[in-house]
Short mmCIF file of C-alpha atoms in Angstrom, two decimals:
data_model
loop_
_atom_site.label_atom_id
_atom_site.label_comp_id
_atom_site.label_asym_id
_atom_site.label_seq_id
_atom_site.Cartn_x
_atom_site.Cartn_y
_atom_site.Cartn_z
CA MET O 1 4.51 -40.97 -17.13
CA LEU O 2 3.00 -43.42 -14.64
CA LEU O 3 -0.22 -41.40 -14.56
CA LEU O 4 -0.39 -41.13 -18.36
CA ALA O 5 -0.14 -44.90 -18.60
CA PHE O 6 -3.46 -45.08 -16.75
CA LEU O 7 -5.33 -42.61 -18.95
CA ALA O 8 -6.64 -45.14 -21.48
CA PRO O 9 -8.26 -47.61 -19.07
CA LEU O 10 -9.36 -44.89 -16.64
CA ALA O 11 -12.18 -43.81 -18.93
CA THR O 12 -14.47 -46.57 -17.64
CA ALA O 13 -13.39 -46.59 -13.96
CA HIS O 14 -14.86 -50.02 -13.23
CA GLU O 15 -14.25 -53.54 -14.43
CA ILE O 16 -16.85 -55.74 -16.08
CA ARG O 17 -18.55 -57.74 -13.35
CA PRO O 18 -17.80 -61.46 -13.31
CA ALA O 19 -20.16 -64.03 -14.73
CA PHE O 20 -21.89 -66.14 -12.08
CA LEU O 21 -22.80 -69.84 -12.21
CA GLN O 22 -24.93 -71.26 -9.42
CA VAL O 23 -25.52 -75.01 -9.28
CA ARG O 24 -28.08 -76.13 -6.68
CA GLU O 25 -28.51 -79.81 -5.86
CA ILE O 26 -32.24 -80.64 -5.61
CA ALA O 27 -32.03 -84.45 -5.61
CA PRO O 28 -29.33 -87.07 -6.07
CA ASP O 29 -27.67 -86.34 -9.44
CA HIS O 30 -30.24 -83.60 -10.24
CA TYR O 31 -29.44 -79.87 -10.11
CA ASP O 32 -30.97 -76.48 -10.86
CA VAL O 33 -28.51 -74.20 -12.67
CA LEU O 34 -28.57 -70.39 -12.85
CA TRP O 35 -26.16 -68.78 -15.30
CA LYS O 36 -25.65 -64.97 -15.21
CA VAL O 37 -23.68 -63.53 -18.12
CA PRO O 38 -22.58 -59.85 -18.15
CA ARG O 39 -23.89 -57.54 -20.86
CA THR O 40 -21.63 -54.91 -22.45
CA GLU O 41 -23.74 -52.26 -24.18
CA GLU O 42 -25.87 -54.34 -26.59
CA THR O 43 -23.59 -57.38 -26.64
CA VAL O 44 -24.00 -60.53 -24.55
CA LEU O 45 -20.76 -62.40 -23.95
CA ASP O 46 -20.75 -65.80 -25.64
CA LEU O 47 -20.04 -67.94 -22.58
CA THR O 48 -21.54 -71.36 -21.86
CA PRO O 49 -21.03 -73.77 -18.93
CA ARG O 50 -19.87 -77.25 -19.90
CA PHE O 51 -19.99 -80.22 -17.55
CA GLY O 52 -18.13 -83.49 -17.97
CA PRO O 53 -19.30 -86.72 -19.65
CA GLY O 54 -22.44 -88.24 -18.16
CA PHE O 55 -24.17 -84.89 -17.53
CA THR O 56 -26.98 -83.30 -19.55
CA LEU O 57 -27.77 -79.55 -19.37
CA THR O 58 -31.35 -78.72 -20.43
CA PRO O 59 -32.78 -75.15 -20.69
CA THR O 60 -35.89 -74.66 -18.53
CA ASP O 61 -36.97 -71.18 -19.69
CA LYS O 62 -35.82 -68.21 -21.74
CA GLY O 63 -34.28 -66.39 -18.77
CA GLY O 64 -34.28 -62.62 -18.58
CA ILE O 65 -32.25 -59.43 -18.17
CA ILE O 66 -31.48 -57.77 -14.83
CA ASN O 67 -28.87 -55.22 -13.68
CA GLY O 68 -26.61 -55.65 -16.67
CA PHE O 69 -26.78 -59.46 -16.67
CA VAL O 70 -28.56 -61.92 -18.95
CA LEU O 71 -30.04 -64.82 -16.96
CA PHE O 72 -30.31 -68.41 -18.15
CA ASN O 73 -31.91 -71.29 -16.24
CA TYR O 74 -31.12 -74.98 -16.78
CA ARG O 75 -31.78 -78.40 -15.32
CA LEU O 76 -28.63 -80.52 -14.93
CA THR O 77 -28.90 -84.30 -14.67
CA GLY O 78 -26.12 -86.84 -14.41
CA THR O 79 -25.36 -90.50 -14.04
CA ARG O 80 -23.22 -89.78 -10.98
CA GLY O 81 -22.46 -87.00 -8.48
CA LEU O 82 -20.72 -83.74 -9.34
CA GLY O 83 -17.72 -84.51 -7.13
CA GLY O 84 -14.66 -85.11 -9.30
CA THR O 85 -16.38 -83.68 -12.42
CA ARG O 86 -14.55 -81.27 -14.69
CA LEU O 87 -16.45 -78.00 -15.16
CA ALA O 88 -15.46 -75.57 -17.93
CA ILE O 89 -16.80 -72.27 -19.23
CA ALA O 90 -16.66 -72.39 -23.03
CA GLY O 91 -15.53 -69.06 -24.49
CA LEU O 92 -14.04 -67.76 -21.26
CA GLU O 93 -10.49 -67.99 -22.62
CA GLN O 94 -11.42 -65.49 -25.37
CA SER O 95 -13.00 -63.02 -22.92
CA THR O 96 -11.69 -60.55 -20.34
CA VAL O 97 -14.04 -61.54 -17.50
CA ASP O 98 -13.92 -64.06 -14.68
CA ALA O 99 -16.63 -66.54 -13.73
CA LEU O 100 -17.56 -67.21 -10.11
CA VAL O 101 -19.03 -70.68 -9.52
CA GLU O 102 -21.12 -71.59 -6.47
CA ILE O 103 -22.19 -75.17 -5.75
CA ARG O 104 -25.06 -75.56 -3.24
CA TRP O 105 -25.31 -79.06 -1.84
CA ARG O 106 -28.46 -80.58 -0.32
CA GLU O 107 -26.64 -81.01 3.01
CA GLY O 108 -26.56 -77.21 3.28
CA HIS O 109 -22.92 -76.31 2.63
CA ARG O 110 -21.73 -74.31 -0.38
CA ASP O 111 -18.47 -74.33 -2.32
CA SER O 112 -17.02 -71.58 -4.49
CA TYR O 113 -14.57 -71.57 -7.39
CA LEU O 114 -13.14 -68.81 -9.55
CA LEU O 115 -12.58 -69.47 -13.26
CA GLN O 116 -10.51 -67.04 -15.35
CA PRO O 117 -9.53 -66.62 -19.02
CA THR O 118 -6.17 -68.20 -18.19
CA GLN O 119 -7.87 -71.05 -16.26
CA PRO O 120 -11.36 -71.62 -17.72
CA SER O 121 -11.99 -75.00 -16.09
CA VAL O 122 -11.87 -76.61 -12.67
CA THR O 123 -12.42 -80.02 -11.10
CA ILE O 124 -15.25 -79.89 -8.58
CA GLU O 125 -13.89 -81.30 -5.36
CA ALA O 126 -15.67 -84.24 -3.77
CA ASP O 127 -14.69 -82.92 -0.34
CA PRO O 128 -13.84 -79.18 -0.71
CA SER O 129 -11.83 -77.41 1.95
CA TRP O 130 -11.77 -73.88 3.31
CA ARG O 131 -8.71 -73.27 1.12
CA THR O 132 -10.92 -73.14 -1.97
CA VAL O 133 -13.01 -70.27 -0.56
CA ALA O 134 -9.92 -68.44 0.72
CA ARG O 135 -8.08 -68.69 -2.60
CA THR O 136 -11.15 -67.60 -4.57
CA TYR O 137 -11.92 -64.48 -2.53
CA VAL O 138 -8.31 -63.34 -2.08
CA THR O 139 -7.99 -63.45 -5.87
CA LEU O 140 -11.27 -61.55 -6.32
CA GLY O 141 -10.11 -58.87 -3.85
CA ILE O 142 -6.79 -58.37 -5.65
CA GLU O 143 -8.49 -58.18 -9.02
CA HIS O 144 -11.10 -55.73 -7.81
CA ILE O 145 -8.65 -53.18 -6.40
CA LEU O 146 -6.27 -53.45 -9.36
CA THR O 147 -9.11 -52.85 -11.82
CA GLY O 148 -10.97 -50.33 -9.63
CA PHE O 149 -9.25 -47.32 -11.17
CA ASP O 150 -11.11 -44.71 -9.11
CA HIS O 151 -9.88 -46.30 -5.86
CA LEU O 152 -6.34 -46.53 -7.24
CA LEU O 153 -6.42 -42.88 -8.31
CA PHE O 154 -7.47 -41.88 -4.79
CA VAL O 155 -4.57 -43.87 -3.32
CA LEU O 156 -2.19 -42.31 -5.87
CA ALA O 157 -3.28 -38.81 -4.85
CA LEU O 158 -2.83 -39.66 -1.16
CA VAL O 159 0.72 -40.89 -1.75
CA ILE O 160 1.59 -37.77 -3.78
CA ILE O 161 0.42 -35.48 -0.97
CA THR O 162 1.90 -37.38 1.97
CA ARG O 163 5.56 -36.86 2.82
CA GLY O 164 7.71 -39.44 4.59
CA THR O 165 7.55 -43.23 4.57
CA ALA O 166 6.16 -43.46 8.11
CA ARG O 167 3.35 -41.00 7.33
CA ILE O 168 2.51 -42.85 4.11
CA ILE O 169 2.27 -46.16 6.01
CA LYS O 170 0.06 -44.52 8.64
CA THR O 171 -2.14 -42.94 5.98
CA ILE O 172 -2.61 -46.12 3.92
CA THR O 173 -3.30 -48.10 7.11
CA ALA O 174 -6.03 -45.61 8.06
CA PHE O 175 -7.56 -45.91 4.59
CA THR O 176 -7.47 -49.73 4.79
CA LEU O 177 -9.02 -49.79 8.27
CA ALA O 178 -11.83 -47.46 7.23
CA HIS O 179 -12.83 -49.23 4.03
CA SER O 180 -12.64 -52.61 5.79
CA ILE O 181 -15.15 -51.37 8.40
CA THR O 182 -17.78 -50.16 5.94
CA LEU O 183 -17.21 -53.04 3.53
CA SER O 184 -17.87 -55.53 6.31
CA LEU O 185 -20.91 -53.67 7.68
CA ALA O 186 -22.46 -53.35 4.22
CA ALA O 187 -21.69 -56.94 3.19
CA LEU O 188 -23.30 -58.25 6.41
CA GLY O 189 -26.41 -56.13 5.83
CA TYR O 190 -25.98 -53.64 8.69
CA VAL O 191 -25.51 -50.64 6.36
CA HIS O 192 -27.23 -49.98 3.06
CA VAL O 193 -26.54 -46.92 0.90
CA PRO O 194 -27.68 -46.64 -2.76
CA ALA O 195 -24.79 -47.18 -5.16
CA PRO O 196 -25.18 -44.12 -7.48
CA PRO O 197 -24.59 -41.42 -4.80
CA VAL O 198 -21.75 -43.47 -3.31
CA GLU O 199 -19.98 -43.75 -6.68
CA ALA O 200 -20.45 -40.04 -7.45
CA THR O 201 -19.13 -39.01 -4.02
CA ILE O 202 -16.11 -41.30 -4.43
CA ALA O 203 -15.27 -39.40 -7.62
CA LEU O 204 -15.69 -36.10 -5.74
CA SER O 205 -13.26 -37.29 -3.06
CA ILE O 206 -10.59 -37.66 -5.77
CA VAL O 207 -11.35 -34.16 -7.07
CA PHE O 208 -10.83 -32.87 -3.52
CA LEU O 209 -7.38 -34.48 -3.34
CA ALA O 210 -6.45 -33.10 -6.78
CA VAL O 211 -7.19 -29.58 -5.49
CA GLU O 212 -5.18 -30.30 -2.35
CA ILE O 213 -2.17 -31.35 -4.45
CA LEU O 214 -2.38 -28.12 -6.48
CA ARG O 215 -2.61 -25.98 -3.35
CA GLY O 216 0.43 -27.74 -1.90
CA ILE O 217 2.44 -27.11 -5.08
CA GLU O 218 1.53 -23.43 -4.82
CA GLY O 219 2.94 -23.28 -1.29
CA HIS O 220 -0.23 -23.52 0.79
CA THR O 221 -0.50 -25.72 3.87
CA THR O 222 -3.47 -28.00 3.22
CA LEU O 223 -5.72 -30.02 5.47
CA THR O 224 -4.61 -33.27 3.83
CA ALA O 225 -0.92 -32.41 4.15
CA ARG O 226 -1.40 -31.76 7.87
CA TRP O 227 -3.56 -34.79 8.69
CA PRO O 228 -3.40 -37.22 5.77
CA TRP O 229 -4.43 -40.17 7.94
CA LEU O 230 -7.63 -38.35 9.00
CA ILE O 231 -8.61 -37.58 5.39
CA ALA O 232 -7.72 -41.13 4.36
CA PHE O 233 -9.86 -42.62 7.15
CA THR O 234 -12.83 -40.32 6.45
CA PHE O 235 -12.95 -40.99 2.73
CA GLY O 236 -11.97 -44.63 3.28
CA LEU O 237 -15.37 -45.17 4.94
CA LEU O 238 -16.95 -44.01 1.70
CA HIS O 239 -14.72 -46.13 -0.53
CA GLY O 240 -15.59 -49.21 1.54
CA LEU O 241 -19.21 -48.80 0.46
CA GLY O 242 -17.99 -48.85 -3.14
CA PHE O 243 -16.11 -52.09 -2.48
CA ALA O 244 -19.28 -53.49 -0.92
CA GLY O 245 -21.24 -52.80 -4.09
CA ALA O 246 -18.75 -54.84 -6.10
CA LEU O 247 -18.80 -57.64 -3.53
CA ALA O 248 -22.62 -57.69 -3.59
CA ALA O 249 -22.49 -58.25 -7.35
CA ILE O 250 -20.08 -61.16 -6.78
CA GLY O 251 -21.90 -62.68 -3.81
CA LEU O 252 -20.71 -64.46 -0.66
CA PRO O 253 -20.97 -68.20 0.08
CA GLN O 254 -23.56 -68.45 2.87
CA SER O 255 -21.71 -71.26 4.60
CA ALA O 256 -18.46 -69.29 4.84
CA ILE O 257 -19.36 -65.59 4.94
CA PRO O 258 -16.75 -64.54 7.58
CA LEU O 259 -13.94 -66.38 5.78
CA ALA O 260 -14.91 -65.07 2.32
CA LEU O 261 -15.30 -61.51 3.60
CA ALA O 262 -11.95 -61.59 5.42
CA CYS O 263 -10.19 -63.03 2.38
CA PHE O 264 -11.73 -60.43 0.06
CA ASN O 265 -10.43 -57.71 2.41
CA ILE O 266 -7.00 -59.34 2.45
CA GLY O 267 -6.97 -59.47 -1.34
CA VAL O 268 -7.90 -55.80 -1.60
CA GLU O 269 -5.10 -54.92 0.81
CA LEU O 270 -2.50 -57.01 -1.02
CA GLY O 271 -3.39 -55.38 -4.33
CA GLN O 272 -3.35 -51.94 -2.73
CA LEU O 273 0.09 -52.49 -1.17
CA ALA O 274 1.48 -53.65 -4.52
CA PHE O 275 0.16 -50.49 -6.17
CA VAL O 276 1.58 -48.23 -3.43
CA ALA O 277 4.98 -49.90 -3.78
CA LEU O 278 4.91 -49.29 -7.53
CA VAL O 279 3.98 -45.63 -7.05
CA LEU O 280 6.76 -45.09 -4.48
CA VAL O 281 9.35 -46.59 -6.80
CA ALA O 282 8.15 -44.40 -9.68
CA MET O 283 8.17 -41.27 -7.50
CA ARG O 284 11.67 -42.11 -6.31
CA LEU O 285 12.89 -42.36 -9.89
CA LEU O 286 11.23 -39.06 -10.80
CA THR O 287 12.87 -37.22 -7.89
CA LEU O 288 16.31 -38.16 -9.22
CA ARG O 289 15.89 -35.25 -11.63
CA PRO O 290 16.01 -32.01 -9.57
CA ALA O 291 13.89 -28.88 -10.08
CA TRP O 292 11.01 -30.02 -12.26
CA PRO O 293 9.34 -26.99 -13.92
CA LEU O 294 6.12 -25.83 -12.25
CA PRO O 295 3.82 -26.66 -15.22
CA LEU O 296 5.08 -30.26 -15.22
CA ARG O 297 4.56 -30.52 -11.47
CA LYS O 298 0.94 -29.44 -11.97
CA LEU O 299 0.32 -31.97 -14.74
CA ALA O 300 -0.53 -34.87 -12.41
CA PRO O 301 -3.15 -33.04 -10.25
CA TYR O 302 -4.79 -31.50 -13.32
CA ALA O 303 -5.01 -34.93 -14.95
CA ILE O 304 -6.37 -36.49 -11.75
CA GLY O 305 -8.93 -33.69 -11.37
CA ALA O 306 -10.05 -33.83 -15.02
CA ILE O 307 -10.58 -37.59 -14.98
CA SER O 308 -12.38 -37.44 -11.64
CA MET O 309 -14.73 -34.65 -12.76
CA PHE O 310 -15.58 -36.71 -15.82
CA TRP O 311 -16.59 -39.53 -13.46
CA VAL O 312 -18.63 -37.12 -11.30
CA ILE O 313 -20.62 -35.91 -14.32
CA GLU O 314 -21.00 -39.42 -15.71
CA ARG O 315 -22.22 -40.84 -12.41
CA LEU O 316 -24.59 -37.95 -11.72
CA ALA O 317 -26.09 -38.47 -15.17
CA ALA O 318 -26.58 -42.14 -14.31
CA PHE O 319 -29.01 -41.13 -11.51
CA THR O 320 -31.74 -40.50 -14.09
CA ALA O 321 -30.61 -42.94 -16.78
CA PRO O 322 -33.01 -45.83 -17.47
CA ALA O 323 -31.94 -49.21 -16.08
CA THR O 324 -30.56 -51.77 -18.57
#
């Protein structure tokens, strides 16, 4: 029943990327503004930045379209500094996306804020602290893992295969360590792998685990059942590259890259642990009923395999699809 509850949202596998607002101070009380709004099919989300009284936002060109975003450029002028100003994203409360805000000051430091449908406005701090960056990127990490349904399905399959609480902890720790390594290397520019093959191979890794679950149900001793931590670590390196692709779309504040990267990793881990806890509780409740019929026991791996193969085909087809 837990798996079936995921079937509706699993069809897309990835969340809509957040909108991105960059405000760059070019002179006292004068700013260049870049506004990136996600596209969904042929629809552009109706989202507009709004600054407080005393500020004027003037379009400078028609913008453009790149990688699923519509770009708008503005010039922002004010009668005072941005510190203490209320910034809001009009229309965000009616949407399902977040908006990441980056303020670049002339002194060289950068500040980041995360606006959400439930909190579509923020007061720009006159003297921001590291807590703002930490809070923003922990939240982004939690949201990414909890809406990254392919990564969650992989973790679900791992937990189904692995027996014993200690082995589950060891396995999930290996997965976390591995994806943290490749996420960090890719985010810092030391590793670069094209996104389409990474995403397709991630889907294949879930298919592999679905087959392993079926073989275990049929009484075979599988590689994953013997060394779940090794499989988790190996495929975790791959999944970290997928996390890195999402983080690249979000961006990192240049003045606080180590802090933002660490907090994003922490957020991913917190979300992952919450999901594992939920799965363990659900599995515990299901085991209260003894002797489940064999066809019902096979339902979960067949569902996992079918969804994952759909992703494989969809992502392979995207290799030759024209860019939008």
